[in-house]
mmCIF file of C-alpha atoms in Angstrom:
data_model
loop_
_atom_site.group_PDB
_atom_site.id
_atom_site.type_symbol
_atom_site.label_atom_id
_atom_site.label_comp_id
_atom_site.label_asym_id
_atom_site.label_seq_id
_atom_site.Cartn_x
_atom_site.Cartn_y
_atom_site.Cartn_z
ATOM 1 C CA GLN A 25 -133.617 -12.790 101.733
ATOM 2 C CA LYS A 26 -131.739 -9.726 102.976
ATOM 3 C CA GLU A 27 -128.364 -9.161 101.793
ATOM 4 C CA VAL A 28 -126.731 -9.470 105.074
ATOM 5 C CA GLU A 29 -128.064 -11.802 107.443
ATOM 6 C CA GLN A 30 -126.632 -11.284 111.311
ATOM 7 C CA ASP A 31 -128.748 -13.462 114.150
ATOM 8 C CA PRO A 32 -129.687 -10.609 116.692
ATOM 9 C CA GLY A 33 -129.041 -11.993 119.595
ATOM 10 C CA PRO A 34 -129.403 -11.136 122.386
ATOM 11 C CA LEU A 35 -126.410 -12.285 123.289
ATOM 12 C CA SER A 36 -125.173 -12.972 126.726
ATOM 13 C CA VAL A 37 -121.148 -13.711 128.375
ATOM 14 C CA PRO A 38 -119.815 -13.148 131.267
ATOM 15 C CA GLU A 39 -117.012 -10.693 131.473
ATOM 16 C CA GLY A 40 -113.340 -12.552 130.275
ATOM 17 C CA ALA A 41 -115.290 -14.955 127.985
ATOM 18 C CA ILE A 42 -114.187 -14.350 124.140
ATOM 19 C CA VAL A 43 -117.107 -13.701 121.809
ATOM 20 C CA SER A 44 -117.743 -14.189 118.325
ATOM 21 C CA LEU A 45 -119.643 -12.049 116.370
ATOM 22 C CA ASN A 46 -120.614 -13.933 112.657
ATOM 23 C CA CYS A 47 -122.664 -12.389 109.616
ATOM 24 C CA THR A 48 -123.264 -13.881 106.269
ATOM 25 C CA TYR A 49 -123.962 -12.376 102.788
ATOM 26 C CA SER A 50 -124.765 -12.906 99.885
ATOM 27 C CA ASN A 51 -123.863 -10.128 97.141
ATOM 28 C CA SER A 52 -120.145 -11.305 95.462
ATOM 29 C CA ALA A 53 -119.558 -8.173 94.706
ATOM 30 C CA PHE A 54 -118.512 -6.897 98.030
ATOM 31 C CA GLN A 55 -115.315 -6.785 99.238
ATOM 32 C CA TYR A 56 -115.126 -4.323 101.910
ATOM 33 C CA PHE A 57 -115.696 -5.534 105.755
ATOM 34 C CA MET A 58 -116.368 -3.014 107.998
ATOM 35 C CA TRP A 59 -117.761 -3.574 112.258
ATOM 36 C CA TYR A 60 -119.332 -1.212 114.072
ATOM 37 C CA ARG A 61 -120.645 -0.576 117.771
ATOM 38 C CA GLN A 62 -123.033 1.077 118.750
ATOM 39 C CA TYR A 63 -124.341 1.650 121.891
ATOM 40 C CA SER A 64 -127.520 2.117 122.778
ATOM 41 C CA ARG A 65 -128.544 6.112 121.756
ATOM 42 C CA LYS A 66 -125.400 6.143 120.277
ATOM 43 C CA GLY A 67 -124.140 6.854 116.374
ATOM 44 C CA PRO A 68 -121.968 3.836 115.537
ATOM 45 C CA GLU A 69 -118.256 3.829 116.309
ATOM 46 C CA LEU A 70 -116.081 1.981 113.720
ATOM 47 C CA LEU A 71 -114.463 -0.871 115.198
ATOM 48 C CA MET A 72 -113.138 -2.948 111.902
ATOM 49 C CA TYR A 73 -112.276 -1.813 108.860
ATOM 50 C CA THR A 74 -110.581 -4.597 106.113
ATOM 51 C CA TYR A 75 -110.521 -4.969 102.137
ATOM 52 C CA SER A 76 -111.780 -8.706 100.716
ATOM 53 C CA SER A 77 -111.262 -11.609 102.536
ATOM 54 C CA GLY A 78 -108.091 -12.261 105.787
ATOM 55 C CA ASN A 79 -107.376 -11.588 109.031
ATOM 56 C CA LYS A 80 -107.418 -8.259 110.956
ATOM 57 C CA GLU A 81 -106.637 -7.517 114.663
ATOM 58 C CA ASP A 82 -106.468 -4.372 116.282
ATOM 59 C CA GLY A 83 -105.797 -5.240 120.167
ATOM 60 C CA ARG A 84 -108.513 -7.529 121.659
ATOM 61 C CA PHE A 85 -110.735 -7.239 118.220
ATOM 62 C CA THR A 86 -109.445 -9.725 115.554
ATOM 63 C CA ALA A 87 -111.439 -9.504 112.772
ATOM 64 C CA GLN A 88 -111.818 -11.985 109.241
ATOM 65 C CA VAL A 89 -113.285 -12.335 106.704
ATOM 66 C CA ASP A 90 -113.949 -15.343 103.969
ATOM 67 C CA LYS A 91 -115.200 -14.411 100.751
ATOM 68 C CA SER A 92 -115.520 -18.264 99.921
ATOM 69 C CA SER A 93 -118.052 -18.593 102.072
ATOM 70 C CA LYS A 94 -119.475 -15.216 102.383
ATOM 71 C CA TYR A 95 -118.675 -15.116 105.764
ATOM 72 C CA ILE A 96 -117.613 -12.566 107.702
ATOM 73 C CA SER A 97 -116.641 -13.117 112.274
ATOM 74 C CA LEU A 98 -115.159 -9.969 114.548
ATOM 75 C CA PHE A 99 -114.043 -11.222 117.486
ATOM 76 C CA ILE A 100 -112.961 -9.852 121.435
ATOM 77 C CA ARG A 101 -111.093 -11.368 123.401
ATOM 78 C CA ASP A 102 -111.071 -10.420 127.128
ATOM 79 C CA SER A 103 -114.500 -9.424 126.420
ATOM 80 C CA GLN A 104 -115.769 -6.334 128.893
ATOM 81 C CA PRO A 105 -118.200 -5.559 130.308
ATOM 82 C CA SER A 106 -117.692 -1.432 128.418
ATOM 83 C CA ASP A 107 -118.052 -3.727 125.409
ATOM 84 C CA SER A 108 -122.116 -4.336 126.244
ATOM 85 C CA ALA A 109 -123.656 -2.215 123.024
ATOM 86 C CA THR A 110 -125.016 -3.645 119.865
ATOM 87 C CA TYR A 111 -122.219 -5.017 116.755
ATOM 88 C CA LEU A 112 -123.320 -3.878 113.630
ATOM 89 C CA CYS A 113 -121.820 -5.629 110.329
ATOM 90 C CA ALA A 114 -121.205 -3.522 107.466
ATOM 91 C CA MET A 115 -120.073 -4.024 103.390
ATOM 92 C CA SER A 116 -119.798 -2.429 100.281
ATOM 93 C CA GLY A 117 -118.867 -2.920 97.052
ATOM 94 C CA GLN A 118 -116.312 -1.038 94.008
ATOM 95 C CA SER A 119 -119.032 0.756 92.424
ATOM 96 C CA SER A 120 -121.676 1.592 94.983
ATOM 97 C CA GLY A 121 -119.502 3.741 97.049
ATOM 98 C CA ASP A 122 -120.189 5.253 100.642
ATOM 99 C CA LYS A 123 -123.074 2.787 100.321
ATOM 100 C CA LEU A 124 -123.041 0.392 102.643
ATOM 101 C CA THR A 125 -125.336 -1.858 103.305
ATOM 102 C CA PHE A 126 -125.603 -3.101 107.210
ATOM 103 C CA GLY A 127 -126.671 -6.065 108.715
ATOM 104 C CA THR A 128 -129.440 -6.416 111.276
ATOM 105 C CA GLY A 129 -127.747 -5.826 114.287
ATOM 106 C CA THR A 130 -126.759 -8.490 116.797
ATOM 107 C CA ARG A 131 -127.403 -6.946 120.504
ATOM 108 C CA LEU A 132 -124.065 -7.925 123.326
ATOM 109 C CA ALA A 133 -124.534 -8.205 126.543
ATOM 110 C CA VAL A 134 -121.035 -8.520 129.580
ATOM 111 C CA ARG A 135 -121.927 -9.796 132.773
ATOM 112 C CA PRO A 136 -119.442 -8.855 135.794
ATOM 113 C CA LYS B 23 -110.021 16.161 116.707
ATOM 114 C CA ALA B 24 -114.091 16.948 116.531
ATOM 115 C CA GLY B 25 -116.054 14.257 115.352
ATOM 116 C CA VAL B 26 -120.055 14.586 112.576
ATOM 117 C CA THR B 27 -121.694 17.322 114.424
ATOM 118 C CA GLN B 28 -125.659 16.507 113.481
ATOM 119 C CA THR B 29 -128.301 19.224 114.855
ATOM 120 C CA PRO B 30 -130.752 19.003 116.172
ATOM 121 C CA ARG B 31 -130.338 15.980 118.005
ATOM 122 C CA TYR B 32 -134.475 15.359 118.844
ATOM 123 C CA LEU B 33 -136.959 16.395 117.298
ATOM 124 C CA ILE B 34 -140.679 16.068 117.092
ATOM 125 C CA LYS B 35 -142.960 16.608 114.561
ATOM 126 C CA THR B 36 -146.692 15.789 113.320
ATOM 127 C CA ARG B 37 -147.486 14.150 110.157
ATOM 128 C CA GLY B 38 -147.528 16.515 107.095
ATOM 129 C CA GLN B 39 -144.591 18.948 108.650
ATOM 130 C CA GLN B 40 -141.640 19.065 106.938
ATOM 131 C CA VAL B 41 -138.103 18.774 108.142
ATOM 132 C CA THR B 42 -134.653 19.565 108.078
ATOM 133 C CA LEU B 43 -131.593 18.043 109.331
ATOM 134 C CA SER B 44 -127.848 19.453 109.609
ATOM 135 C CA CYS B 45 -124.368 17.466 109.380
ATOM 136 C CA SER B 46 -120.977 18.592 109.629
ATOM 137 C CA PRO B 47 -118.726 16.335 108.604
ATOM 138 C CA ILE B 48 -115.369 16.421 110.495
ATOM 139 C CA SER B 49 -112.439 18.535 109.158
ATOM 140 C CA GLY B 50 -110.710 17.638 106.070
ATOM 141 C CA HIS B 51 -113.459 14.900 105.069
ATOM 142 C CA ARG B 52 -115.562 15.865 101.718
ATOM 143 C CA SER B 53 -118.458 12.795 101.717
ATOM 144 C CA VAL B 54 -121.395 12.890 103.692
ATOM 145 C CA SER B 55 -123.974 10.251 103.601
ATOM 146 C CA TRP B 56 -126.977 9.841 105.396
ATOM 147 C CA TYR B 57 -128.825 6.498 106.738
ATOM 148 C CA GLN B 58 -132.024 5.809 108.305
ATOM 149 C CA GLN B 59 -132.100 4.027 111.595
ATOM 150 C CA THR B 60 -135.629 2.194 112.535
ATOM 151 C CA PRO B 61 -135.836 -0.936 114.752
ATOM 152 C CA GLY B 62 -137.753 -2.855 111.504
ATOM 153 C CA GLN B 63 -135.174 -2.167 108.826
ATOM 154 C CA GLY B 64 -131.692 -1.387 110.894
ATOM 155 C CA LEU B 65 -129.524 0.893 109.372
ATOM 156 C CA GLN B 66 -130.543 1.895 105.217
ATOM 157 C CA PHE B 67 -128.875 3.859 103.156
ATOM 158 C CA LEU B 68 -130.584 7.112 101.887
ATOM 159 C CA PHE B 69 -127.772 9.814 100.114
ATOM 160 C CA GLU B 70 -124.340 10.012 99.501
ATOM 161 C CA TYR B 71 -123.083 13.845 97.769
ATOM 162 C CA PHE B 72 -118.817 14.351 97.559
ATOM 163 C CA SER B 73 -117.598 17.181 95.973
ATOM 164 C CA GLU B 74 -121.528 18.782 96.552
ATOM 165 C CA THR B 75 -122.930 16.072 93.907
ATOM 166 C CA GLN B 76 -125.003 13.477 94.924
ATOM 167 C CA ARG B 77 -123.778 11.041 93.889
ATOM 168 C CA ASN B 78 -125.967 8.124 94.701
ATOM 169 C CA LYS B 79 -129.579 7.740 96.204
ATOM 170 C CA GLY B 80 -130.851 4.799 98.145
ATOM 171 C CA ASN B 81 -134.445 2.943 97.703
ATOM 172 C CA PHE B 82 -136.690 5.980 98.970
ATOM 173 C CA PRO B 83 -139.817 8.500 98.491
ATOM 174 C CA GLY B 84 -138.842 11.889 96.599
ATOM 175 C CA ARG B 85 -139.633 13.268 99.945
ATOM 176 C CA PHE B 86 -136.214 12.906 101.060
ATOM 177 C CA SER B 87 -133.835 14.826 99.496
ATOM 178 C CA GLY B 88 -130.596 15.992 100.349
ATOM 179 C CA ARG B 89 -127.716 18.582 99.534
ATOM 180 C CA GLN B 90 -124.271 19.603 100.142
ATOM 181 C CA PHE B 91 -122.978 22.672 100.910
ATOM 182 C CA SER B 92 -118.993 24.407 99.151
ATOM 183 C CA ASN B 93 -118.005 24.179 103.033
ATOM 184 C CA SER B 94 -118.751 19.846 103.214
ATOM 185 C CA ARG B 95 -121.604 20.797 105.596
ATOM 186 C CA SER B 96 -124.325 18.707 104.191
ATOM 187 C CA GLU B 97 -128.253 18.800 105.458
ATOM 188 C CA MET B 98 -130.909 16.301 104.473
ATOM 189 C CA ASN B 99 -134.991 17.635 104.520
ATOM 190 C CA VAL B 100 -138.300 15.244 104.221
ATOM 191 C CA SER B 101 -140.858 17.027 103.139
ATOM 192 C CA THR B 102 -145.166 15.710 104.288
ATOM 193 C CA LEU B 103 -143.046 13.766 106.877
ATOM 194 C CA GLU B 104 -145.313 10.337 108.217
ATOM 195 C CA LEU B 105 -145.679 8.143 111.110
ATOM 196 C CA GLY B 106 -143.363 5.839 109.230
ATOM 197 C CA ASP B 107 -140.224 8.305 109.301
ATOM 198 C CA SER B 108 -139.620 8.077 112.424
ATOM 199 C CA ALA B 109 -135.993 6.838 112.715
ATOM 200 C CA LEU B 110 -132.725 8.451 113.988
ATOM 201 C CA TYR B 111 -131.287 10.040 110.893
ATOM 202 C CA LEU B 112 -127.295 9.603 110.496
ATOM 203 C CA CYS B 113 -125.142 11.380 108.829
ATOM 204 C CA ALA B 114 -121.467 10.231 107.740
ATOM 205 C CA SER B 115 -118.615 11.228 106.453
ATOM 206 C CA LYS B 116 -114.665 10.709 105.360
ATOM 207 C CA ALA B 117 -112.031 11.664 104.457
ATOM 208 C CA GLY B 118 -111.657 10.697 100.566
ATOM 209 C CA GLY B 119 -114.055 9.912 97.581
ATOM 210 C CA PRO B 120 -117.264 7.750 97.459
ATOM 211 C CA GLY B 121 -115.848 4.163 97.777
ATOM 212 C CA THR B 122 -112.857 4.587 99.729
ATOM 213 C CA GLY B 123 -111.634 4.788 103.204
ATOM 214 C CA GLU B 124 -113.211 4.664 106.425
ATOM 215 C CA LEU B 125 -116.715 5.541 107.049
ATOM 216 C CA PHE B 126 -117.529 7.774 110.472
ATOM 217 C CA PHE B 127 -120.509 8.450 111.919
ATOM 218 C CA GLY B 128 -122.475 11.058 114.034
ATOM 219 C CA GLU B 129 -124.527 10.802 117.013
ATOM 220 C CA GLY B 130 -127.674 10.825 115.196
ATOM 221 C CA SER B 131 -130.980 13.283 114.918
ATOM 222 C CA ARG B 132 -133.861 11.322 116.214
ATOM 223 C CA LEU B 133 -137.051 12.172 115.156
ATOM 224 C CA THR B 134 -140.632 11.548 116.730
ATOM 225 C CA VAL B 135 -143.541 12.077 113.814
ATOM 226 C CA LEU B 136 -147.132 12.304 115.984
#
């Protein structure tokens, strides 16, 4: 079993929809949680960075972390065709330095 | 502010050869990490450097090595290339020391081994 599980999709939604992306994890030492967006043939771009449990909002994006359930989510409101990309969750622990453990990524397509 | 710069962007090698990839972090960033991305395994951690010292290493064979220079620039080397080394190699940097702050990635170096 992988430390971080993420549904690979693909997920196809109409423009304007609310998108929900999720990851589950098994390592209770994880304390830092990130979401990256990766366009085809590009490097990952950091979208959200959160520490421990709780919510964080940035524009159309909301990240939620539930450490008790070992479950993190990314919500995208008013989705746009430009949001079409692969979304990667990543996490690390206090002692793991910059060693991020990534999910496999969810491919999202937003239809005009 | 310029982002993380990786060179070369694309390269083709044959089995048994070696390759050196270069990474220039964001100005002022002192931590550099390397990751390998493949369709089958996703993103996997290779190593992490801070102040010219390797702080952490992933589960890769000794053919994979790296170093960091005093100006924070970093290189990674893969010797005796195998077909399975074909991947996108990503460098990331951040301002703080290990375990703190946000990690920013470059565009990657896409290696094809024939």
